[in-house]
Amino acid sequence: DTGVSQNPRHKITKRGQNVTFRCDPISEHNRLYWYRQTLGQGPEFLTYFQNEAQLEKSRLLSDRFSAERPKGSFSTLEIQRTEQGDSAMYLCASSLDPLGGYTFGSGTRLTVV
Amino acid sequence: DQQVKQNSPSLSVQEGRISILNCDYTNSMFDYFLWYKKYPAEGPTFLISISSIKDKNEDGRFTVFLNKSAKHLSLHIVPSQPGDSAVYFCAARGAGNMLTFGGGTRLMVKP
């Protein structure tokens, strides 16, 4: 088991472009979470899946953001019409048991220029 | 509104001494608290947790204390080692299994 894998590690995009990130959780974990972290802040919750069902969405997740987990395994997070304020580290985490804490991936750092 | 706060952005400690990292929260509905450690260019790593029904949990050099009446928790690391130098986040679990994180404290352990 290689842990939670996120791709790409870094992404630089021009304002207005669409970007998509991928997260591969630990294989037996049925829960998958997306968080966003900006400089000097802690991670902020974006959305959460249990298997393929998206159960929670933060108000931070504007209409330009969409997340999917089509087969209950990997997940994608798409940002349409990127803005400079979207520049952040996007973290994915998975868990089997919420009491045990999440296992985070290394994140995708997005820079919108 | 910041429901979880870490008021010290940084802390410097001598190797071998105790490190105490503090965290305050406002939401009394939080039922579980966790500490994560983060190195640069890596995701946060789970360190230790505590249920709201307990006031102390210990794991090796790491101990977390919870004071529910004060809505305060702290992480004690003793003895501190240079490899402990990292950013530490406290997190609280609320409704929907989501975690709310504090802003982090950068710990520097000097040899």
Short mmCIF file of N, CA, C and O in Angstrom, two decimals, chain B residues 49-88:
data_model
loop_
_atom_site.label_atom_id
_atom_site.label_comp_id
_atom_site.label_asym_id
_atom_site.label_seq_id
_atom_site.Cartn_x
_atom_site.Cartn_y
_atom_site.Cartn_z
N SER B 49 -4.77 11.51 19.05
CA SER B 49 -6.13 12.02 19.14
C SER B 49 -6.69 11.80 20.55
O SER B 49 -6.11 11.08 21.36
N ILE B 50 -7.83 12.44 20.79
CA ILE B 50 -8.48 12.27 22.08
C ILE B 50 -9.99 12.45 21.90
O ILE B 50 -10.43 13.35 21.17
N SER B 51 -10.74 11.59 22.54
CA SER B 51 -12.18 11.72 22.53
C SER B 51 -12.61 12.77 23.55
O SER B 51 -11.93 12.99 24.56
N SER B 52 -13.77 13.37 23.31
CA SER B 52 -14.24 14.41 24.22
C SER B 52 -14.63 13.87 25.59
O SER B 52 -14.83 14.63 26.53
N ILE B 53 -14.73 12.55 25.72
CA ILE B 53 -15.08 11.98 27.02
C ILE B 53 -13.86 11.72 27.89
O ILE B 53 -13.97 11.30 29.03
N LYS B 54 -12.68 11.98 27.34
CA LYS B 54 -11.44 11.79 28.09
C LYS B 54 -10.77 13.13 28.33
O LYS B 54 -11.10 14.13 27.69
N ASP B 55 -9.81 13.14 29.25
CA ASP B 55 -9.07 14.37 29.46
C ASP B 55 -7.57 14.22 29.18
O ASP B 55 -6.83 15.21 29.21
N LYS B 56 -7.16 13.01 28.87
CA LYS B 56 -5.74 12.78 28.60
C LYS B 56 -5.57 11.54 27.74
O LYS B 56 -6.27 10.53 27.93
N ASN B 57 -4.64 11.64 26.81
CA ASN B 57 -4.25 10.47 26.03
C ASN B 57 -2.75 10.55 25.77
O ASN B 57 -2.25 11.59 25.38
N GLU B 58 -2.09 9.43 26.00
CA GLU B 58 -0.64 9.42 25.92
C GLU B 58 -0.17 8.39 24.91
O GLU B 58 -0.71 7.28 24.83
N ASP B 59 0.86 8.75 24.13
CA ASP B 59 1.44 7.82 23.17
C ASP B 59 2.93 8.13 23.07
O ASP B 59 3.33 9.04 22.35
N GLY B 60 3.71 7.38 23.83
CA GLY B 60 5.15 7.61 23.81
C GLY B 60 5.51 8.98 24.34
O GLY B 60 5.11 9.36 25.44
N ARG B 61 6.21 9.75 23.53
CA ARG B 61 6.64 11.09 23.96
C ARG B 61 5.52 12.13 23.84
O ARG B 61 5.70 13.28 24.23
N PHE B 62 4.40 11.73 23.27
CA PHE B 62 3.32 12.67 22.98
C PHE B 62 2.13 12.44 23.92
O PHE B 62 1.67 11.31 24.09
N THR B 63 1.65 13.54 24.51
CA THR B 63 0.47 13.48 25.37
C THR B 63 -0.45 14.63 24.99
O THR B 63 0.01 15.77 24.81
N VAL B 64 -1.72 14.31 24.83
CA VAL B 64 -2.70 15.35 24.56
C VAL B 64 -3.60 15.47 25.78
O VAL B 64 -4.05 14.48 26.35
N PHE B 65 -3.83 16.72 26.19
CA PHE B 65 -4.70 17.02 27.32
C PHE B 65 -5.91 17.80 26.79
O PHE B 65 -5.76 18.69 25.96
N LEU B 66 -7.09 17.47 27.32
CA LEU B 66 -8.31 18.16 26.93
C LEU B 66 -8.99 18.73 28.17
O LEU B 66 -9.26 18.01 29.12
N ASN B 67 -9.27 20.02 28.13
CA ASN B 67 -10.03 20.69 29.19
C ASN B 67 -11.33 21.18 28.56
O ASN B 67 -11.37 22.24 27.94
N LYS B 68 -12.38 20.38 28.71
CA LYS B 68 -13.64 20.70 28.03
C LYS B 68 -14.27 21.97 28.53
O LYS B 68 -14.87 22.72 27.77
N SER B 69 -14.17 22.20 29.84
CA SER B 69 -14.81 23.40 30.39
C SER B 69 -14.17 24.66 29.83
O SER B 69 -14.84 25.67 29.62
N ALA B 70 -12.88 24.60 29.59
CA ALA B 70 -12.17 25.75 29.03
C ALA B 70 -12.13 25.71 27.51
O ALA B 70 -11.61 26.65 26.89
N LYS B 71 -12.61 24.63 26.91
CA LYS B 71 -12.53 24.42 25.46
C LYS B 71 -11.09 24.60 24.99
O LYS B 71 -10.80 25.40 24.07
N HIS B 72 -10.23 23.88 25.62
CA HIS B 72 -8.80 24.02 25.38
C HIS B 72 -8.15 22.65 25.33
O HIS B 72 -8.46 21.77 26.13
N LEU B 73 -7.25 22.46 24.36
CA LEU B 73 -6.44 21.26 24.38
C LEU B 73 -4.99 21.62 24.13
O LEU B 73 -4.68 22.69 23.60
N SER B 74 -4.14 20.72 24.59
CA SER B 74 -2.71 20.98 24.42
C SER B 74 -2.00 19.68 24.07
O SER B 74 -2.46 18.59 24.43
N LEU B 75 -0.91 19.82 23.37
CA LEU B 75 -0.05 18.69 23.00
C LEU B 75 1.29 18.89 23.69
O LEU B 75 1.91 19.95 23.53
N HIS B 76 1.70 17.91 24.46
CA HIS B 76 2.99 17.95 25.13
C HIS B 76 3.93 16.95 24.45
O HIS B 76 3.54 15.78 24.24
N ILE B 77 5.11 17.40 24.15
CA ILE B 77 6.13 16.53 23.57
C ILE B 77 7.33 16.57 24.51
O ILE B 77 7.93 17.63 24.75
N VAL B 78 7.64 15.38 25.07
CA VAL B 78 8.77 15.37 25.99
C VAL B 78 9.48 14.02 25.92
O VAL B 78 8.81 12.98 25.99
N PRO B 79 10.80 13.98 25.77
CA PRO B 79 11.64 15.13 25.47
C PRO B 79 11.55 15.52 24.00
O PRO B 79 11.36 14.66 23.13
N SER B 80 11.68 16.78 23.70
CA SER B 80 11.64 17.25 22.32
C SER B 80 12.94 16.86 21.60
O SER B 80 14.03 16.88 22.19
N GLN B 81 12.78 16.54 20.32
CA GLN B 81 13.92 16.15 19.50
C GLN B 81 13.96 17.02 18.25
O GLN B 81 12.90 17.49 17.78
N PRO B 82 15.13 17.23 17.66
CA PRO B 82 15.20 18.06 16.45
C PRO B 82 14.27 17.57 15.34
O PRO B 82 13.72 18.37 14.58
N GLY B 83 14.08 16.26 15.24
CA GLY B 83 13.18 15.70 14.22
C GLY B 83 11.72 16.05 14.45
O GLY B 83 10.89 15.84 13.55
N ASP B 84 11.41 16.60 15.61
CA ASP B 84 10.03 17.04 15.87
C ASP B 84 9.73 18.39 15.23
O ASP B 84 8.58 18.83 15.21
N SER B 85 10.75 19.04 14.72
CA SER B 85 10.56 20.36 14.09
C SER B 85 9.65 20.21 12.88
O SER B 85 9.97 19.49 11.93
N ALA B 86 8.52 20.88 12.93
CA ALA B 86 7.48 20.78 11.89
C ALA B 86 6.38 21.76 12.24
O ALA B 86 6.45 22.46 13.25
N VAL B 87 5.36 21.80 11.41
CA VAL B 87 4.15 22.56 11.73
C VAL B 87 3.13 21.59 12.32
O VAL B 87 2.89 20.52 11.76
N TYR B 88 2.55 21.95 13.43
CA TYR B 88 1.57 21.12 14.12
C TYR B 88 0.19 21.77 14.02
O TYR B 88 0.01 22.95 14.34
#
